[in-house]
């Protein structure tokens, strides 16, 4: 039998230990551990890597702590737009979805694009039409939106209206690419994904 | 952004990534998360990987496939391959990180930001969760 296991992430950020309360750190620890255990249970029972990936990611998508599924950040129009992808290393099959607004677990639809369509990526309304054909129940966009993310969008727009200043993220050529704010008031603390 | 890379008992690798993108994103912006070869990649000969970060740079550095290609064509171990690719991302000006597992069950979790929420659990009994 081959050795097995999984590794997860829930975002990288310019965030320091002092920026998170002990209570919030404990919440993150518990949710990350829950995601690991969900994926590991699939592997330990002889399940496939692709199913372990979906199991672990669904836990994180369902948590308002992370920028995926419930708790996703808001776009400039005040709407959550979700992207996901998945890849199977054996067949090098892949599936991806972009710009979803009503799919509760985008990773599940990405897997269905891989396994149940002839395509690799579906975007926007087309992706959601595909989901409806598969019997997915669509959720209102409000399901994803949290008060914290709304506050972050307001802050981002204030900064943008003020000309961006030092909170605008510039690329290597000095162009302002976007303005983004992490889970706290300090505008120096950007969210990187 | 959240992601996972896994290796099962049959030696098959898989990876996935899911995200809401960037706060205040405009114009139908899409980052690296749904881009196969950038934010997500898996190849049984090398590794499975998910990335998080400033997606525009991760697309330009073709992060997922780059790590895999370094392993396959140059024989680099996962740890070194991921570090080399992340150095390229940093050189472009991008911030973020990657998590990956190879066909032998070795994992790496690398980032050029102060923190990345991350963890792994292996059949060896090892389990770790970390944030900073």
Tab-separated table of C-alpha atoms in Angstrom:
chain	number	residue	atom	x	y	z
A	1	UNK	CA	0.000	0.000	0.000
A	2	UNK	CA	1.192	3.467	-0.912
A	3	UNK	CA	1.692	6.089	1.792
A	4	UNK	CA	-1.084	8.679	1.661
A	5	UNK	CA	-2.090	12.039	3.032
A	6	UNK	CA	-3.095	15.574	2.224
A	7	UNK	CA	-2.024	19.173	2.642
A	8	UNK	CA	-4.282	22.223	2.728
A	9	UNK	CA	-4.161	26.000	2.756
A	10	UNK	CA	-6.752	28.624	3.569
A	11	UNK	CA	-5.063	31.682	2.142
A	12	UNK	CA	-1.824	33.599	2.536
A	13	UNK	CA	-1.862	37.080	3.984
A	14	UNK	CA	0.197	39.922	5.383
A	15	UNK	CA	-1.228	39.017	8.756
A	16	UNK	CA	0.690	38.684	12.005
A	17	UNK	CA	-0.053	36.700	15.145
A	18	UNK	CA	-0.867	39.908	17.015
A	19	UNK	CA	-3.549	40.741	14.439
A	20	UNK	CA	-5.659	37.742	15.417
A	21	UNK	CA	-7.235	37.302	18.836
A	22	UNK	CA	-6.498	34.012	20.628
A	23	UNK	CA	-10.164	33.100	20.181
A	24	UNK	CA	-10.029	33.651	16.423
A	25	UNK	CA	-6.755	31.752	16.179
A	26	UNK	CA	-8.413	28.831	17.958
A	27	UNK	CA	-11.345	28.980	15.538
A	28	UNK	CA	-8.978	28.822	12.590
A	29	UNK	CA	-7.008	25.949	14.124
A	30	UNK	CA	-10.207	23.979	14.685
A	31	UNK	CA	-11.587	24.573	11.186
A	32	UNK	CA	-8.288	23.733	9.471
A	33	UNK	CA	-8.080	20.565	11.550
A	34	UNK	CA	-11.675	19.674	10.615
A	35	UNK	CA	-10.866	20.094	6.906
A	36	UNK	CA	-7.784	17.907	7.227
A	37	UNK	CA	-9.747	15.225	9.031
A	38	UNK	CA	-12.539	15.280	6.436
A	39	UNK	CA	-10.083	14.728	3.597
A	40	UNK	CA	-8.039	12.203	5.534
A	41	UNK	CA	-11.112	10.119	6.337
A	42	UNK	CA	-11.713	9.673	2.608
A	43	UNK	CA	-8.124	8.585	2.016
A	44	UNK	CA	-7.970	6.340	5.074
A	45	UNK	CA	-11.066	4.441	3.976
A	46	UNK	CA	-9.510	3.763	0.584
A	47	UNK	CA	-11.137	6.653	-1.217
A	48	UNK	CA	-9.667	8.540	-4.127
A	49	UNK	CA	-7.446	11.603	-3.845
A	50	UNK	CA	-9.890	13.630	-5.927
A	51	UNK	CA	-12.694	12.926	-3.415
A	52	UNK	CA	-10.434	13.794	-0.481
A	53	UNK	CA	-9.692	17.148	-2.112
A	54	UNK	CA	-13.403	17.889	-2.498
A	55	UNK	CA	-14.178	16.797	1.070
A	56	UNK	CA	-11.493	19.028	2.589
A	57	UNK	CA	-12.309	22.058	0.459
A	58	UNK	CA	-16.059	21.826	1.126
A	59	UNK	CA	-15.395	22.232	4.860
A	60	UNK	CA	-13.475	25.432	4.156
A	61	UNK	CA	-16.040	26.698	1.619
A	62	UNK	CA	-18.798	26.233	4.194
A	63	UNK	CA	-16.914	28.258	6.809
A	64	UNK	CA	-17.384	32.057	6.866
A	65	UNK	CA	-13.752	32.365	8.004
A	66	UNK	CA	-12.286	31.996	4.536
A	67	UNK	CA	-12.411	33.647	1.163
A	68	UNK	CA	-14.231	30.833	-0.618
A	69	UNK	CA	-17.888	29.851	-0.643
A	70	UNK	CA	-19.637	31.374	2.395
A	71	UNK	CA	-17.524	34.334	3.514
A	72	UNK	CA	-16.102	35.094	0.083
A	73	UNK	CA	-15.025	38.660	-0.586
A	74	UNK	CA	-17.299	40.994	-2.552
A	75	UNK	CA	-16.562	42.332	-6.007
A	76	UNK	CA	-16.940	46.011	-6.963
A	77	UNK	CA	-20.647	45.481	-7.563
A	78	UNK	CA	-21.205	44.139	-4.049
A	79	UNK	CA	-21.659	40.569	-5.244
A	80	UNK	CA	-19.690	37.407	-4.460
A	81	UNK	CA	-18.163	35.859	-7.582
A	82	UNK	CA	-16.606	32.473	-7.009
A	83	UNK	CA	-13.939	30.515	-8.886
A	84	UNK	CA	-12.660	26.969	-8.409
A	85	UNK	CA	-10.689	24.253	-10.131
A	86	UNK	CA	-9.672	20.653	-9.631
A	87	UNK	CA	-7.220	18.291	-11.320
A	88	UNK	CA	-6.717	14.530	-11.273
A	89	UNK	CA	-3.029	13.625	-11.527
A	90	UNK	CA	-3.650	10.122	-12.865
A	91	UNK	CA	-5.575	11.023	-16.007
A	92	UNK	CA	-4.487	14.667	-16.002
A	93	UNK	CA	-8.150	15.487	-16.260
A	94	UNK	CA	-9.228	18.899	-15.018
A	95	UNK	CA	-12.312	20.984	-14.357
A	96	UNK	CA	-12.754	24.648	-13.539
A	97	UNK	CA	-15.501	27.206	-12.965
A	98	UNK	CA	-15.328	30.981	-12.807
A	99	UNK	CA	-17.641	33.836	-11.945
A	100	UNK	CA	-20.234	31.750	-10.098
A	101	UNK	CA	-22.812	33.640	-8.047
A	102	UNK	CA	-25.200	30.947	-6.830
A	103	UNK	CA	-23.320	27.656	-6.391
A	104	UNK	CA	-22.882	26.785	-2.719
A	105	UNK	CA	-19.796	24.615	-3.228
A	106	UNK	CA	-17.909	25.640	-6.373
A	107	UNK	CA	-15.323	22.855	-5.954
A	108	UNK	CA	-18.098	20.294	-6.452
A	109	UNK	CA	-19.158	21.918	-9.710
A	110	UNK	CA	-15.524	22.043	-10.864
A	111	UNK	CA	-15.345	18.277	-10.345
A	112	UNK	CA	-18.583	17.828	-12.286
A	113	UNK	CA	-17.208	19.914	-15.154
A	114	UNK	CA	-14.231	17.544	-15.197
A	115	UNK	CA	-16.225	14.339	-14.927
A	116	UNK	CA	-19.549	15.146	-16.613
A	117	UNK	CA	-18.739	17.567	-19.423
A	118	UNK	CA	-16.437	17.544	-22.413
A	119	UNK	CA	-14.883	20.796	-21.260
A	120	UNK	CA	-12.304	22.031	-18.786
A	121	UNK	CA	-13.642	25.458	-17.822
A	122	UNK	CA	-17.147	26.900	-17.684
A	123	UNK	CA	-17.811	30.471	-16.639
A	124	UNK	CA	-20.648	32.637	-15.347
A	125	UNK	CA	-24.234	31.957	-16.408
A	126	UNK	CA	-23.192	29.024	-18.581
A	127	UNK	CA	-21.566	27.280	-15.645
A	128	UNK	CA	-24.678	27.812	-13.544
A	129	UNK	CA	-26.896	26.546	-16.376
A	130	UNK	CA	-24.755	23.401	-16.449
A	131	UNK	CA	-25.220	23.106	-12.678
A	132	UNK	CA	-29.012	23.403	-13.017
A	133	UNK	CA	-28.995	20.657	-15.646
A	134	UNK	CA	-27.209	18.445	-13.118
A	135	UNK	CA	-29.855	19.184	-10.519
A	136	UNK	CA	-27.888	21.598	-8.366
A	137	UNK	CA	-29.939	23.741	-6.025
A	138	UNK	CA	-28.842	27.338	-6.509
A	139	UNK	CA	-28.508	29.587	-3.457
A	140	UNK	CA	-29.063	33.352	-3.335
A	141	UNK	CA	-25.863	35.387	-3.462
A	142	UNK	CA	-26.669	36.704	0.010
A	143	UNK	CA	-25.798	33.239	1.362
A	144	UNK	CA	-22.116	33.985	0.691
A	145	UNK	CA	-22.090	37.579	1.934
A	146	UNK	CA	-21.002	38.335	5.506
A	147	UNK	CA	-21.048	41.654	7.411
A	148	UNK	CA	-17.248	41.595	7.602
A	149	UNK	CA	-16.840	41.317	3.851
A	150	UNK	CA	-19.357	44.124	3.290
A	151	UNK	CA	-17.365	46.309	5.638
A	152	UNK	CA	-14.163	45.448	3.787
A	153	UNK	CA	-15.713	46.415	0.465
A	154	UNK	CA	-16.882	49.743	1.887
A	155	UNK	CA	-13.376	50.396	3.161
A	156	UNK	CA	-11.830	49.456	-0.167
A	157	UNK	CA	-14.158	51.822	-1.997
A	158	UNK	CA	-13.342	54.658	0.412
A	159	UNK	CA	-9.656	54.128	-0.211
A	160	UNK	CA	-10.202	53.903	-3.944
A	161	UNK	CA	-12.259	57.113	-3.929
A	162	UNK	CA	-9.442	58.820	-2.057
A	163	UNK	CA	-7.059	57.960	-4.890
A	164	UNK	CA	-5.770	54.643	-3.673
A	165	UNK	CA	-2.785	56.050	-1.820
A	166	UNK	CA	-0.479	53.574	-0.172
A	167	UNK	CA	-3.137	50.903	0.018
A	168	UNK	CA	-3.339	50.430	-3.712
A	169	UNK	CA	-1.445	47.348	-4.783
A	170	UNK	CA	0.950	48.092	-7.593
A	171	UNK	CA	2.443	45.576	-9.938
A	172	UNK	CA	6.102	45.439	-10.962
A	173	UNK	CA	5.529	48.199	-13.517
A	174	UNK	CA	3.886	50.469	-10.957
A	175	UNK	CA	0.328	50.087	-12.283
A	176	UNK	CA	-2.428	49.979	-9.674
A	177	UNK	CA	-3.973	46.564	-10.163
A	178	UNK	CA	-6.653	46.581	-7.474
A	179	UNK	CA	-7.389	47.642	-3.942
A	180	UNK	CA	-8.088	45.054	-1.315
A	181	UNK	CA	-8.405	44.899	2.429
A	182	UNK	CA	-8.013	42.005	4.835
A	183	UNK	CA	-10.055	41.205	7.919
A	184	UNK	CA	-8.947	44.150	9.977
A	185	UNK	CA	-8.985	47.912	9.912
A	186	UNK	CA	-5.288	48.404	9.262
A	187	UNK	CA	-5.073	49.277	5.557
A	188	UNK	CA	-1.463	48.093	5.433
A	189	UNK	CA	-2.655	44.556	5.926
A	190	UNK	CA	-3.587	43.391	2.488
A	191	UNK	CA	-5.322	40.153	1.721
A	192	UNK	CA	-3.346	38.221	-0.852
A	193	UNK	CA	-5.936	35.921	-2.218
B	1	UNK	CA	-8.586	31.273	-1.183
B	2	UNK	CA	-8.559	27.683	0.012
B	3	UNK	CA	-6.932	24.632	-1.490
B	4	UNK	CA	-5.969	21.027	-1.021
B	5	UNK	CA	-3.554	18.521	-2.536
B	6	UNK	CA	-3.878	14.818	-1.784
B	7	UNK	CA	-2.207	11.447	-2.400
B	8	UNK	CA	-4.310	8.307	-2.059
B	9	UNK	CA	-3.453	4.697	-1.243
B	10	UNK	CA	-3.170	3.823	-4.927
B	11	UNK	CA	-0.554	6.522	-5.472
B	12	UNK	CA	-2.864	8.892	-7.306
B	13	UNK	CA	-2.490	12.630	-6.796
B	14	UNK	CA	-5.147	15.352	-7.020
B	15	UNK	CA	-5.417	19.048	-6.238
B	16	UNK	CA	-8.133	21.682	-5.994
B	17	UNK	CA	-8.548	25.364	-5.240
B	18	UNK	CA	-11.586	27.539	-4.466
B	19	UNK	CA	-11.814	31.288	-4.004
B	20	UNK	CA	-13.858	34.449	-3.959
B	21	UNK	CA	-11.022	36.352	-5.625
B	22	UNK	CA	-10.124	39.867	-4.561
B	23	UNK	CA	-12.189	42.432	-2.668
B	24	UNK	CA	-13.515	45.143	-5.022
B	25	UNK	CA	-12.495	43.200	-8.140
B	26	UNK	CA	-13.831	44.611	-11.381
B	27	UNK	CA	-14.330	43.869	-15.049
B	28	UNK	CA	-14.909	40.116	-14.643
B	29	UNK	CA	-11.467	39.691	-13.148
B	30	UNK	CA	-10.368	36.062	-12.739
B	31	UNK	CA	-7.236	35.098	-10.824
B	32	UNK	CA	-5.090	31.992	-10.822
B	33	UNK	CA	-7.365	29.742	-8.751
B	34	UNK	CA	-9.457	28.372	-11.624
B	35	UNK	CA	-6.525	28.332	-14.042
B	36	UNK	CA	-5.166	24.811	-14.471
B	37	UNK	CA	-1.367	24.981	-14.483
B	38	UNK	CA	-1.324	28.225	-12.506
B	39	UNK	CA	-3.292	27.946	-9.242
B	40	UNK	CA	-4.015	24.230	-9.469
B	41	UNK	CA	-2.056	21.348	-10.952
B	42	UNK	CA	-1.668	17.595	-10.479
B	43	UNK	CA	0.501	15.036	-12.229
B	44	UNK	CA	1.081	11.523	-10.866
B	45	UNK	CA	4.706	11.635	-12.054
B	46	UNK	CA	5.477	14.680	-9.928
B	47	UNK	CA	3.132	16.389	-7.485
B	48	UNK	CA	-0.259	17.945	-6.760
B	49	UNK	CA	-0.353	21.635	-5.892
B	50	UNK	CA	-2.659	24.488	-4.951
B	51	UNK	CA	-1.629	28.139	-4.799
B	52	UNK	CA	-2.909	31.215	-3.026
B	53	UNK	CA	-1.945	34.802	-3.475
B	54	UNK	CA	-1.800	37.663	-5.905
B	55	UNK	CA	-3.259	35.714	-8.781
B	56	UNK	CA	-2.053	37.852	-11.651
B	57	UNK	CA	1.541	36.965	-10.765
B	58	UNK	CA	0.787	33.306	-10.195
B	59	UNK	CA	-0.720	33.155	-13.684
B	60	UNK	CA	2.300	34.865	-15.226
B	61	UNK	CA	4.680	32.491	-13.434
B	62	UNK	CA	2.495	29.464	-14.382
B	63	UNK	CA	3.162	28.307	-10.833
B	64	UNK	CA	1.527	24.876	-10.714
B	65	UNK	CA	3.004	23.551	-13.926
B	66	UNK	CA	6.350	25.212	-13.269
B	67	UNK	CA	6.836	23.297	-10.013
B	68	UNK	CA	5.836	20.044	-11.701
B	69	UNK	CA	8.091	20.683	-14.710
B	70	UNK	CA	11.104	21.379	-12.507
B	71	UNK	CA	10.543	18.007	-10.837
B	72	UNK	CA	9.923	16.098	-14.045
B	73	UNK	CA	12.534	17.626	-16.313
B	74	UNK	CA	15.236	18.633	-13.868
B	75	UNK	CA	14.753	15.969	-11.237
B	76	UNK	CA	14.328	18.543	-8.501
B	77	UNK	CA	12.772	17.430	-5.222
B	78	UNK	CA	9.414	19.028	-4.429
B	79	UNK	CA	10.747	21.345	-1.740
B	80	UNK	CA	13.390	22.853	-4.013
B	81	UNK	CA	11.108	23.058	-7.030
B	82	UNK	CA	8.442	24.948	-5.083
B	83	UNK	CA	11.041	27.304	-3.611
B	84	UNK	CA	12.493	28.071	-7.042
B	85	UNK	CA	9.073	28.796	-8.503
B	86	UNK	CA	8.070	30.982	-5.576
B	87	UNK	CA	11.318	32.920	-6.036
B	88	UNK	CA	10.173	33.644	-9.588
B	89	UNK	CA	6.817	34.874	-8.278
B	90	UNK	CA	8.586	37.132	-5.785
B	91	UNK	CA	10.844	38.503	-8.520
B	92	UNK	CA	7.780	39.501	-10.524
B	93	UNK	CA	6.388	41.259	-7.452
B	94	UNK	CA	3.802	38.676	-6.436
B	95	UNK	CA	2.917	37.618	-2.913
B	96	UNK	CA	1.369	34.387	-1.723
B	97	UNK	CA	2.182	30.747	-1.282
B	98	UNK	CA	1.785	27.158	-2.399
B	99	UNK	CA	1.015	23.846	-0.763
B	100	UNK	CA	1.924	20.580	-2.482
B	101	UNK	CA	2.378	16.856	-2.000
B	102	UNK	CA	4.546	14.629	-4.190
B	103	UNK	CA	4.113	11.030	-5.340
B	104	UNK	CA	6.087	9.809	-2.309
B	105	UNK	CA	3.918	11.667	0.181
B	106	UNK	CA	6.354	14.470	0.936
B	107	UNK	CA	4.626	17.803	1.544
B	108	UNK	CA	5.708	21.397	1.272
B	109	UNK	CA	3.978	24.584	2.414
B	110	UNK	CA	5.822	27.706	1.277
B	111	UNK	CA	4.894	31.394	1.240
B	112	UNK	CA	6.487	34.815	0.948
B	113	UNK	CA	3.898	36.561	3.141
B	114	UNK	CA	4.029	36.755	6.960
B	115	UNK	CA	1.297	34.163	7.245
B	116	UNK	CA	-0.452	31.354	5.407
B	117	UNK	CA	-3.168	29.270	7.029
B	118	UNK	CA	-2.077	25.715	6.339
B	119	UNK	CA	-1.841	22.127	7.518
B	120	UNK	CA	-1.173	18.532	6.561
B	121	UNK	CA	-2.059	15.040	7.734
B	122	UNK	CA	-0.168	11.953	6.607
B	123	UNK	CA	-0.481	8.181	6.988
B	124	UNK	CA	2.780	8.288	8.950
B	125	UNK	CA	0.724	9.765	11.777
B	126	UNK	CA	2.031	13.288	11.354
B	127	UNK	CA	-0.502	16.101	11.564
B	128	UNK	CA	0.195	19.817	11.719
B	129	UNK	CA	-1.816	23.037	11.517
B	130	UNK	CA	-0.071	26.428	11.375
B	131	UNK	CA	-0.910	30.019	10.521
B	132	UNK	CA	2.227	32.169	10.773
